[in-house]
Amino acid sequence: MTKTVQKITLSPSRDIPFNKLVLSQSNVRRVKAGVSIEQLAESIAQRTLLQSLSVRAVVDADGNETGMFEVPAGGRRYRALELLVKQKRMSKTQAVPCVVREGGIAEDDSVAENDERVGLHPLDQFRAFQTLRDLGMSEEDIAARHFVNPAIVKQRLRLASVSPKLHDVYAEDGMTLEQLMAFSVTADHARQEQVWENVRRSGYDEPYQIRRMLTENTVRGSDRRAQFVGLDAYQHAGGGVLRDLFEHDDGGWLQDVVLLDRLVTEKLKAEAETIAAEGWKWISVAVEFSYGHAQGLREIEGKPVDLSPEEQATIDALSAEQAKLESDYQDADELPEDVDQRLGEIESALAAFEDRPMLYDPTEIARAGVFISIDSEGRLLVDRGYVRPEDEAPATDGGQGADASSTEGQEESPSVQRTVIAVAGSALDAEEDDEDAARPLPDRLITELTAHRTLALRDALAENPAIAFQAVLHNFVLTAFYRFASSGSCLEIGLRTPTFPAQAPGLRESVSAKAVETRHEAWRARLPKSENDLWDALTALDGGAQASLFAHCASFAVNAVYEPANRYNQGRLSAHGVRTRLDQADVLARAVALDMVQAGWRPTVDNYLGRVTKPRILEAVREARGESSAQLIDHLKKADMAKEAERLLDGSGWLPEPLRLVDPAAVPVGQEDEAGPLPEFLADEEDQENVGDEDAQQLDAAE
């Protein structure tokens, strides 16, 4: 027997005047969520009511209809209509389309209406916004009509512009929304699809990794070159910029690196031509100079341009205002925002007055030069007044009057010479790499790493006057009493400061370099201008100050740099059985407790990981993070492996072998600790008493 299918009868619909409707207590929605009532009312005003209300007749005690209808499903629409009536934008007798329900449970209708409502898939919204844009609506119009911020519309439109193939993957839950956002950083569909294939197979598909792959051949907007040229100038010249609408991108990524470098060179040359008019003999131009680039050159002294009466009056007024504000708010826990801002403006204005142009002797200008570069924040850096040894004025004898007069006459006519402007070339290419074996580290890389170590060792030694004194004394004793050991010390006392044969990446801006420079400038300010007054000035210093200055000067002689084919680097002992220079550097490093991690060194693609073989990279990650971390990257290509290793090693404290301290167990007994107290003639009286007490205690213990 065939079963008859029961037919469904839909509830009837009718138009009911708004004043005949009341909100039902059966509506289950209690918590506000989604579009506000005000926004919904505005949408109804623009588009009319798009969905009917679900209503039930209100009956009296006898079950008779009263002519009123309650709304158990559609309460938010009811409240929006109610708001429009209150605003007199809609009549209270306006007919409202309603579906009249009979039977069942009102609460069940309310739950079902909300449960069965399905919002748009995000991809449908992206495409819908794109359709509205194509139909002529502006981004602001779309934002206003859909009650979102214009920035949200821009983001949705950007997501709509991602490759359709990746849209399909996202629609099938093959990638996350965050991954799709990462792909929107570029409009190149082919590149997007290529990167997706790479990360999909490798499983290395975090959003930040996708962004990095899409921007690997670009320059960040925060780069010193980009800041120096300016984004507007770069774009005006036709350069493209990738922007990330979903995360802070530091100004985006500049795509045309060749164009950027050309603009940087042109702007630096233009600045150099302007400065050349001052009469300098030479100007050296580079984006960044290596650490110690001015070593061996004599720096000429200049005199700051005198302040005008107006400038001095301005400084006095600013200083008085600064003092008053600081006095008025000295007891405040936190400065008001406007006061804090004003104090910042005053400090900037006063600093500008301090950075005044310098006046130089025209005769000195004629033989001196200028370094022009860019600082880390993209500002022009002009360093004037350096004389090369070959440009120094020849010594003249007072008896050679004619020759002296001739020389002086030539020096007084500097304007006849033309300034030579030299632009530094590009950095050396990285050495070829053998990917098949964990071969020994390249000599150049070891040299660069030990250059970092040498600079950090200089800084650490300068902070330890007692050890610095002992190290110098040790050097003197080696020279005087041990015939074959004079070359075994790592202190090249002369005092001669050894140069770095290779410029290690980041060396000039390292923590150690900045600390050494700051200390040097502080001592320079304390010492007299004329060397004729130096002896008396040193005599006036107390023992502690002399010791600190001694340590600072001694630190410049440290040479712990590995140099290929240098006899000082061959083996643990020299041919005569004494320690080599690098071995002595290890002894000194242990004595000052040198820690290259605290000195600011960390492994990066530039300074290590991009310079060694894949087995070396994996070995580093394995040592620092364990085998499981190494397995995460062992399938990657060299470039990607180096980048991910940099992330994995960040904060691990891992160091390559040339930067580690030698195991003290390998040091012969009796040489473990070469540190000691200050000698008596450098210590103050209290220190001398303490040293005496300690010596007495040691004698007592020995007895």
XYZ file of C-alpha atoms in Angstrom:
703
model
C 0.000 0.000 0.000
C 1.489 3.364 -1.088
C 1.920 5.917 1.701
C 0.443 9.312 0.906
C 2.896 12.234 1.258
C 1.402 14.884 3.478
C 1.293 18.282 1.811
C 2.711 21.336 3.616
C 0.601 24.426 4.066
C 2.521 27.678 4.563
C 1.358 30.320 6.987
C -0.564 33.142 5.298
C 0.903 36.636 4.978
C -0.858 39.947 5.347
C -0.094 43.640 5.813
C -0.757 44.793 9.372
C -0.598 48.449 10.529
C 2.436 49.006 12.724
C 0.321 50.319 15.621
C -1.395 46.921 15.764
C 1.902 45.160 16.523
C 3.500 44.616 19.932
C 6.809 42.970 20.893
C 6.313 39.450 22.272
C 7.890 38.241 25.510
C 8.447 34.931 23.711
C 11.325 36.371 21.675
C 14.429 34.466 22.827
C 16.948 37.134 21.793
C 18.080 39.000 24.896
C 21.711 39.860 24.207
C 22.547 42.619 21.766
C 24.694 41.402 18.862
C 25.431 42.301 15.263
C 24.100 45.406 13.548
C 22.659 47.953 15.979
C 18.964 48.964 16.011
C 19.961 52.412 14.713
C 21.891 50.913 11.807
C 19.047 48.505 11.005
C 16.557 51.398 11.022
C 18.784 53.310 8.599
C 19.005 50.265 6.342
C 15.181 49.936 6.318
C 14.903 53.646 5.507
C 17.233 53.140 2.535
C 15.942 49.804 1.232
C 12.500 49.354 2.932
C 11.824 46.175 4.917
C 13.525 43.195 3.240
C 12.154 40.474 5.576
C 8.642 40.024 6.914
C 7.840 39.791 10.623
C 6.575 36.540 12.101
C 3.488 37.371 14.221
C 0.778 35.671 16.225
C -2.678 37.020 17.036
C -3.186 38.299 20.602
C -6.311 36.667 22.175
C -8.336 37.557 25.244
C -9.198 35.322 28.168
C -11.908 33.663 26.133
C -9.586 32.912 23.219
C -10.955 35.607 20.947
C -8.641 37.718 18.785
C -8.230 41.268 19.988
C -7.012 42.725 16.686
C -3.474 43.079 18.025
C -0.525 40.896 16.994
C 2.624 40.047 18.923
C 6.055 39.586 17.295
C 7.975 36.540 18.666
C 10.367 36.399 15.669
C 11.672 39.629 14.191
C 11.992 41.694 17.355
C 14.998 43.710 16.106
C 13.143 44.651 12.918
C 10.166 45.666 15.058
C 12.340 47.916 17.227
C 13.928 49.463 14.134
C 10.453 50.259 12.742
C 9.488 51.639 16.151
C 12.524 53.969 16.032
C 11.531 55.196 12.570
C 8.045 55.995 13.881
C 9.508 57.923 16.830
C 11.702 59.857 14.398
C 8.518 60.616 12.388
C 10.138 59.071 9.333
C 7.354 56.476 9.130
C 3.636 56.629 9.921
C 2.438 54.619 12.902
C -0.296 53.166 10.690
C 2.189 52.072 7.994
C 1.292 48.571 6.798
C 3.994 46.060 7.704
C 4.296 42.755 5.778
C 3.850 39.902 8.262
C 3.623 36.104 8.244
C 0.761 35.123 10.567
C 1.539 31.941 12.480
C -0.998 29.630 14.118
C -0.242 26.654 16.315
C 3.143 25.550 17.537
C 5.152 27.348 20.219
C 6.153 30.987 19.873
C 9.539 30.458 21.576
C 10.267 27.585 19.161
C 9.601 29.922 16.207
C 11.971 32.525 17.665
C 14.789 30.017 18.218
C 14.358 28.480 14.751
C 14.415 31.842 12.971
C 17.745 32.741 14.566
C 19.299 29.271 14.304
C 18.418 28.877 10.638
C 19.831 32.246 9.657
C 23.152 31.790 7.797
C 25.448 34.732 7.203
C 27.428 35.274 4.043
C 30.637 33.354 3.597
C 33.465 35.928 3.842
C 34.435 35.238 0.237
C 30.879 36.061 -0.909
C 31.123 39.364 0.952
C 34.492 40.163 -0.660
C 33.063 39.475 -4.112
C 29.848 41.369 -3.343
C 31.800 44.462 -2.360
C 33.813 44.121 -5.565
C 30.570 43.934 -7.582
C 29.255 47.076 -5.901
C 32.560 48.793 -6.705
C 32.336 47.697 -10.333
C 28.775 49.053 -10.491
C 30.068 52.514 -9.625
C 29.783 52.770 -5.857
C 32.762 54.370 -4.137
C 34.488 52.742 -1.181
C 33.016 55.429 1.077
C 29.478 54.787 -0.261
C 29.819 51.037 0.296
C 31.074 51.646 3.839
C 28.209 54.034 4.623
C 25.469 51.755 3.273
C 26.810 48.684 5.068
C 27.808 50.398 8.303
C 31.499 49.564 8.265
C 34.678 51.614 8.301
C 36.060 52.561 4.846
C 39.279 50.764 5.826
C 37.276 47.542 6.142
C 35.959 48.023 2.619
C 39.505 48.524 1.346
C 40.549 45.306 3.050
C 37.621 43.347 1.592
C 38.336 44.694 -1.881
C 41.999 43.762 -1.512
C 41.017 40.209 -0.557
C 38.699 40.094 -3.563
C 41.704 40.860 -5.781
C 43.626 37.726 -4.733
C 44.033 35.018 -7.369
C 40.722 33.214 -8.154
C 42.565 29.910 -7.737
C 43.393 30.806 -4.151
C 39.787 31.951 -3.640
C 38.679 28.444 -4.585
C 41.155 26.919 -2.126
C 39.848 29.226 0.618
C 36.204 28.445 -0.224
C 36.954 24.733 0.215
C 38.656 25.395 3.585
C 42.049 24.653 2.055
C 43.564 27.754 3.659
C 42.677 30.099 6.489
C 41.491 33.680 6.239
C 44.810 34.814 7.762
C 46.708 33.017 4.995
C 44.501 34.646 2.355
C 45.225 38.030 3.949
C 48.954 37.351 3.653
C 48.651 36.707 -0.091
C 46.939 40.072 -0.581
C 50.266 41.855 -0.024
C 50.957 41.555 -3.769
C 48.677 41.761 -6.809
C 50.777 39.319 -8.844
C 48.500 36.292 -9.212
C 51.225 34.122 -10.725
C 53.542 34.819 -7.797
C 50.721 34.186 -5.306
C 49.998 30.803 -6.872
C 53.699 29.904 -7.026
C 54.209 30.686 -3.350
C 51.073 28.747 -2.392
C 52.355 25.663 -4.179
C 55.669 25.948 -2.333
C 54.221 26.423 1.145
C 51.437 23.899 0.609
C 53.900 21.117 -0.142
C 56.367 22.049 2.574
C 53.812 22.749 5.305
C 55.745 25.943 5.949
C 52.652 28.045 5.452
C 52.330 30.421 8.386
C 51.020 33.859 7.288
C 54.285 35.608 8.222
C 56.232 33.071 6.144
C 53.957 33.690 3.155
C 54.433 37.461 3.467
C 58.200 37.050 3.701
C 58.360 34.915 0.562
C 56.195 37.391 -1.370
C 58.442 40.304 -0.366
C 61.892 38.656 -0.346
C 63.176 40.638 -3.354
C 61.997 44.014 -2.072
C 63.251 46.673 0.336
C 61.237 47.571 3.422
C 59.926 51.101 3.728
C 61.812 51.377 7.032
C 65.161 50.794 5.278
C 67.555 53.740 5.578
C 67.661 54.110 1.778
C 63.875 54.304 1.485
C 63.625 56.848 4.289
C 66.419 58.946 2.775
C 64.849 59.157 -0.687
C 61.273 59.348 0.572
C 58.345 57.211 -0.541
C 56.775 60.030 -2.576
C 59.942 60.623 -4.604
C 60.366 56.905 -5.226
C 56.776 56.494 -6.427
C 56.987 59.675 -8.521
C 59.949 58.068 -10.305
C 57.773 55.078 -11.160
C 58.614 52.729 -8.302
C 55.994 50.306 -7.048
C 55.144 49.678 -3.398
C 53.554 46.625 -1.829
C 51.282 47.438 1.104
C 49.746 45.216 3.754
C 46.248 46.366 4.722
C 45.974 43.831 7.542
C 49.157 44.347 9.551
C 51.530 47.221 10.296
C 54.030 47.159 7.437
C 56.486 49.986 8.333
C 55.730 51.815 5.100
C 55.374 48.744 2.902
C 57.911 47.149 0.584
C 59.628 48.935 -2.307
C 59.692 46.643 -5.322
C 62.204 48.323 -7.637
C 65.484 48.011 -5.741
C 67.590 49.131 -8.730
C 65.548 52.337 -9.030
C 65.819 52.958 -5.282
C 69.609 52.569 -5.321
C 69.859 54.933 -8.296
C 67.762 57.569 -6.527
C 69.870 57.202 -3.378
C 73.112 57.641 -5.341
C 71.762 60.657 -7.217
C 70.600 62.355 -4.032
C 73.875 61.654 -2.223
C 75.832 63.015 -5.206
C 73.705 66.155 -5.214
C 74.389 66.666 -1.520
C 78.100 66.086 -2.150
C 78.158 68.706 -4.942
C 76.639 71.242 -2.555
C 79.198 70.491 0.161
C 82.036 70.521 -2.405
C 81.446 74.269 -2.811
C 82.956 74.673 0.677
C 86.364 73.878 -0.832
C 87.148 70.393 0.518
C 89.841 68.399 -1.273
C 87.854 65.184 -1.409
C 84.434 63.804 -0.516
C 83.744 60.115 0.035
C 80.113 59.046 -0.427
C 78.474 55.776 0.677
C 75.144 54.575 2.013
C 77.038 53.284 5.050
C 80.742 53.331 5.890
C 82.459 50.430 7.589
C 83.456 50.593 11.221
C 86.789 52.410 11.678
C 86.677 54.003 8.221
C 88.349 57.181 9.542
C 91.159 55.327 11.293
C 94.581 56.731 10.435
C 93.175 60.101 9.416
C 93.731 63.321 11.330
C 90.524 65.072 12.351
C 90.809 68.837 12.135
C 89.139 71.017 14.718
C 86.425 73.497 13.892
C 84.760 76.272 15.786
C 80.948 76.429 16.090
C 79.342 79.399 14.364
C 78.572 82.100 16.923
C 74.958 82.545 17.931
C 73.221 85.712 16.793
C 71.585 87.887 19.472
C 68.185 86.718 18.244
C 69.177 83.050 18.509
C 70.581 83.529 21.989
C 67.379 85.291 23.055
C 65.347 82.369 21.708
C 67.517 79.864 23.604
C 67.120 81.851 26.823
C 63.347 82.011 26.394
C 63.066 78.280 25.658
C 65.299 77.387 28.604
C 63.232 79.573 30.936
C 59.999 78.012 29.715
C 61.470 74.530 30.126
C 62.608 75.277 33.678
C 59.197 76.686 34.612
C 57.282 73.693 33.243
C 59.596 71.245 35.000
C 59.227 73.191 38.253
C 55.432 73.401 37.983
C 55.031 69.670 37.410
C 57.928 68.271 39.433
C 55.549 66.552 41.882
C 53.133 65.230 39.248
C 52.981 61.463 38.827
C 52.365 61.903 35.118
C 52.705 64.951 32.898
C 49.601 66.199 31.060
C 49.748 65.316 27.383
C 50.039 68.935 26.187
C 52.827 69.684 28.698
C 54.739 66.545 27.733
C 54.402 67.474 24.068
C 55.600 71.030 24.699
C 58.651 69.830 26.646
C 59.518 67.566 23.724
C 59.255 70.496 21.314
C 61.517 72.613 23.520
C 64.134 69.850 23.754
C 64.131 69.438 19.969
C 64.463 73.192 19.430
C 67.368 73.468 21.889
C 69.088 70.453 20.329
C 68.869 72.144 16.927
C 70.762 75.142 18.294
C 73.461 72.860 19.690
C 73.991 71.238 16.290
C 75.414 74.386 14.704
C 77.648 74.541 11.609
C 81.396 74.485 12.217
C 83.941 76.956 10.895
C 87.265 75.522 9.682
C 90.560 77.079 8.687
C 90.496 77.500 4.851
C 94.059 76.155 4.681
C 92.955 72.974 6.472
C 89.843 72.667 4.283
C 92.061 72.655 1.198
C 93.798 69.449 2.327
C 90.940 67.744 4.212
C 87.898 65.767 3.165
C 84.350 64.815 4.084
C 82.450 61.547 4.588
C 78.805 61.643 3.466
C 76.473 58.760 4.319
C 73.013 57.921 5.667
C 72.299 57.123 9.304
C 70.078 54.265 10.471
C 66.978 56.494 10.424
C 67.503 57.702 6.861
C 68.964 61.128 7.674
C 71.911 62.631 5.824
C 75.111 62.204 7.815
C 77.933 64.627 6.989
C 81.253 64.134 8.794
C 83.659 66.943 7.878
C 87.338 67.515 8.434
C 89.609 64.485 7.928
C 93.141 64.724 6.549
C 94.821 61.760 4.884
C 98.495 61.157 5.691
C 99.522 61.871 2.094
C 97.722 65.231 2.196
C 99.494 66.546 5.282
C 101.495 69.754 4.753
C 105.222 68.959 4.281
C 107.478 69.944 7.163
C 109.420 73.150 6.393
C 112.631 74.477 7.904
C 112.601 78.032 9.139
C 115.855 78.660 7.251
C 114.275 77.788 3.894
C 112.500 81.060 3.551
C 111.904 80.965 -0.162
C 110.504 77.443 -0.132
C 108.335 78.165 2.897
C 106.935 81.273 1.296
C 106.213 79.348 -1.871
C 104.394 76.639 0.068
C 102.369 79.127 2.042
C 101.362 80.898 -1.115
C 100.038 77.665 -2.554
C 98.044 76.873 0.586
C 96.368 80.249 0.574
C 94.781 79.560 -2.811
C 92.621 76.495 -2.157
C 89.891 77.582 -4.555
C 91.873 76.479 -7.602
C 91.441 72.783 -6.778
C 88.403 70.739 -7.707
C 86.850 68.486 -5.083
C 87.152 64.794 -5.895
C 83.881 62.964 -5.117
C 84.087 59.193 -4.772
C 81.041 56.946 -4.390
C 81.632 53.662 -2.576
C 80.977 50.476 -4.543
C 78.678 47.612 -3.679
C 79.457 44.968 -1.086
C 81.385 41.836 -2.003
C 79.356 38.888 -3.164
C 78.995 35.947 -0.815
C 81.335 33.050 -1.405
C 80.189 29.981 -3.260
C 78.814 27.276 -1.030
C 79.109 23.512 -1.103
C 75.722 22.191 -0.025
C 76.804 18.582 0.297
C 79.019 18.684 3.353
C 79.537 20.483 6.625
C 82.960 21.737 5.490
C 85.100 23.988 7.722
C 83.887 27.559 8.076
C 85.176 29.888 5.320
C 88.224 31.916 6.325
C 86.463 35.192 5.524
C 83.501 34.259 7.731
C 85.790 33.348 10.639
C 87.565 36.673 10.145
C 84.244 38.533 10.298
C 83.031 36.619 13.349
C 86.264 37.196 15.223
C 86.106 40.883 14.272
C 82.851 41.026 16.233
C 84.567 39.169 19.065
C 87.562 41.517 19.010
C 85.335 44.582 19.292
C 83.319 43.033 22.130
C 86.551 41.995 23.865
C 87.841 45.564 23.616
C 84.639 46.838 25.226
C 84.760 44.211 27.989
C 88.446 44.880 28.698
C 87.814 48.611 28.982
C 85.266 47.879 31.709
C 87.861 45.926 33.744
C 90.789 48.226 34.626
C 92.520 45.642 36.817
C 92.513 43.003 34.099
C 93.514 45.563 31.464
C 96.518 46.603 33.556
C 97.525 43.020 34.140
C 97.149 42.228 30.422
C 99.436 45.093 29.454
C 101.918 44.136 32.178
C 101.798 40.568 30.922
C 102.625 41.841 27.425
C 105.595 43.832 28.723
C 106.970 40.852 30.661
C 106.643 38.612 27.614
C 108.595 41.096 25.536
C 111.328 41.655 28.130
C 111.925 38.131 29.443
C 110.682 35.574 26.890
C 112.489 35.836 23.622
C 110.123 33.738 21.509
C 106.896 34.783 23.214
C 106.724 38.460 22.237
C 104.394 37.715 19.327
C 102.114 35.545 21.435
C 100.113 38.287 23.120
C 96.762 39.460 21.796
C 97.531 43.007 22.999
C 99.393 44.862 20.292
C 100.863 47.461 22.586
C 102.492 50.346 20.841
C 99.867 51.683 21.115
C 98.688 50.428 17.702
C 95.054 49.745 16.866
C 94.799 46.845 14.397
C 92.321 47.170 11.526
C 89.684 44.645 10.514
C 90.631 42.994 7.196
C 86.958 42.303 6.385
C 83.907 44.388 7.183
C 81.488 42.168 9.119
C 77.764 42.912 8.588
C 76.356 45.123 11.343
C 79.745 45.701 12.975
C 79.552 49.495 12.896
C 76.130 49.593 14.594
C 76.766 46.787 17.087
C 76.271 47.273 20.822
C 80.022 47.015 21.390
C 80.858 49.618 18.740
C 78.418 52.108 20.204
C 79.695 51.512 23.744
C 83.327 52.006 22.671
C 82.463 55.170 20.743
C 80.438 56.628 23.632
C 83.271 55.984 26.101
C 85.844 57.433 23.715
C 83.892 60.639 23.180
C 83.399 61.052 26.934
C 87.164 60.854 27.521
C 87.866 63.144 24.572
C 85.699 65.808 26.226
C 87.684 65.515 29.495
C 91.151 65.720 27.961
C 92.817 69.024 26.965
C 92.802 70.171 23.348
C 96.562 70.569 23.198
C 98.875 67.605 23.717
C 101.269 70.000 25.517
C 98.804 70.118 28.407
C 98.160 66.369 28.540
C 100.758 65.428 31.180
C 99.446 67.925 33.708
C 95.866 66.862 32.980
C 96.693 63.188 33.597
C 98.512 64.083 36.795
C 95.370 65.796 38.056
C 93.313 62.598 37.653
C 92.854 60.338 40.669
C 93.905 56.692 40.640
C 90.509 55.388 39.610
C 90.208 57.775 36.668
C 93.742 56.976 35.517
C 92.972 53.276 35.691
C 89.770 53.691 33.685
C 91.556 55.741 31.030
C 94.402 53.217 30.979
C 91.922 50.377 30.408
C 90.155 52.313 27.659
C 93.398 53.008 25.783
C 94.660 49.448 26.257
C 91.429 48.036 24.838
C 92.170 49.529 21.422
C 95.174 47.250 21.070
C 93.142 44.041 21.294
C 93.455 41.892 18.181
C 91.524 38.634 18.303
C 90.730 38.550 14.573
C 91.396 35.371 12.650
C 93.546 36.115 9.605
C 94.054 33.369 6.972
C 97.660 32.255 6.378
C 98.804 34.162 9.454
C 101.404 32.301 11.457
C 99.767 33.450 14.703
C 96.678 31.364 13.906
C 98.348 28.016 13.237
C 97.741 25.449 15.981
C 97.322 25.773 19.713
C 101.073 26.391 20.222
C 103.650 28.171 18.136
C 106.809 26.501 16.873
C 108.528 27.442 20.127
C 105.829 25.924 22.334
C 104.157 29.167 23.450
C 100.562 30.274 23.121
C 99.439 31.892 19.858
C 97.728 35.277 19.679
C 94.245 33.716 19.392
C 94.964 31.439 22.347
C 95.900 34.484 24.394
C 92.650 36.094 23.258
C 90.790 33.129 24.770
C 92.635 33.614 28.067
C 91.723 37.306 28.085
C 88.117 36.569 27.143
C 87.747 34.181 30.090
C 89.331 36.721 32.408
C 86.789 39.422 31.512
C 83.939 36.858 31.329
C 83.213 37.827 27.717
C 79.668 36.897 26.674
C 78.975 37.552 22.995
C 75.231 37.129 23.566
C 75.238 39.956 26.107
C 77.456 41.907 23.704
C 74.517 41.897 21.294
C 75.570 39.295 18.708
C 72.897 36.960 17.383
C 72.954 34.686 14.334
C 71.275 36.169 11.247
C 71.155 35.343 7.558
C 73.618 38.152 6.822
C 76.251 37.495 9.470
C 76.293 33.671 9.585
C 73.385 31.494 8.444
C 73.450 32.649 4.822
C 77.206 32.089 4.678
C 77.469 28.432 5.717
C 76.282 25.109 4.308
C 72.916 23.532 5.022
C 74.456 20.917 7.389
C 75.992 23.776 9.390
C 72.604 25.505 9.621
C 70.911 22.319 10.799
C 73.705 21.696 13.289
C 73.159 25.154 14.787
C 69.388 24.662 15.135
C 69.912 21.171 16.532
C 72.321 22.441 19.189
C 70.070 25.324 20.189
C 66.556 23.926 19.833
C 66.858 20.163 19.503
C 66.391 17.590 16.768
C 62.650 18.237 16.377
C 63.272 21.861 15.405
C 65.967 20.860 12.930
C 63.551 18.440 11.284
C 61.086 21.283 10.720
C 63.444 22.911 8.219
C 65.641 20.100 6.887
C 63.575 19.845 3.669
C 63.854 23.525 2.741
C 66.088 25.153 0.177
C 69.197 26.907 1.463
C 67.768 30.468 1.404
C 64.505 29.511 3.116
C 66.331 27.301 5.609
C 68.615 30.183 6.612
C 65.668 32.543 7.122
C 63.747 30.086 9.271
C 66.867 29.146 11.227
C 67.302 32.839 12.086
C 63.790 32.833 13.567
C 64.328 29.570 15.459
C 67.679 30.677 16.882
C 66.416 34.094 17.972
C 66.733 34.353 21.747
C 68.413 30.948 22.079
C 71.838 32.319 22.989
C 73.495 30.022 20.440
C 76.967 31.030 19.214
C 79.196 29.611 16.460
C 82.460 28.081 17.609
C 84.692 31.114 16.878
C 82.592 33.194 19.284
C 82.510 30.722 22.159
C 84.819 30.711 25.157
C 87.362 27.902 25.149
C 86.649 25.250 27.784
C 88.659 26.213 30.894
C 89.429 22.519 31.399
C 91.668 22.723 28.339
C 93.811 25.449 29.943
C 96.997 24.287 31.750
C 96.823 24.304 35.520
C 97.966 27.597 36.992
C 96.728 29.708 34.091
C 92.990 29.499 34.720
C 92.698 32.921 36.324
C 95.030 35.723 35.315
C 92.994 38.507 36.892
C 94.006 40.357 40.037
C 93.562 43.514 42.083
C 94.770 46.951 40.999
C 98.467 47.633 41.662
C 99.018 49.700 44.782
C 100.062 52.866 42.972
C 96.710 52.882 41.086
C 94.520 52.001 44.050
C 93.270 54.516 46.598
C 94.101 54.171 50.263
C 90.999 52.179 51.135
C 91.699 49.702 48.336
C 95.302 49.349 49.525
C 94.085 48.463 53.008
C 91.703 45.854 51.611
C 94.433 44.332 49.470
C 96.721 44.139 52.478
C 94.036 42.408 54.535
C 93.414 39.872 51.787
C 97.145 39.147 51.452
C 97.410 38.610 55.211
C 94.439 36.213 55.166
C 96.021 34.227 52.337
C 99.317 33.983 54.267
C 97.451 32.812 57.357
C 95.650 30.163 55.325
C 98.930 29.001 53.810
C 100.521 28.620 57.240
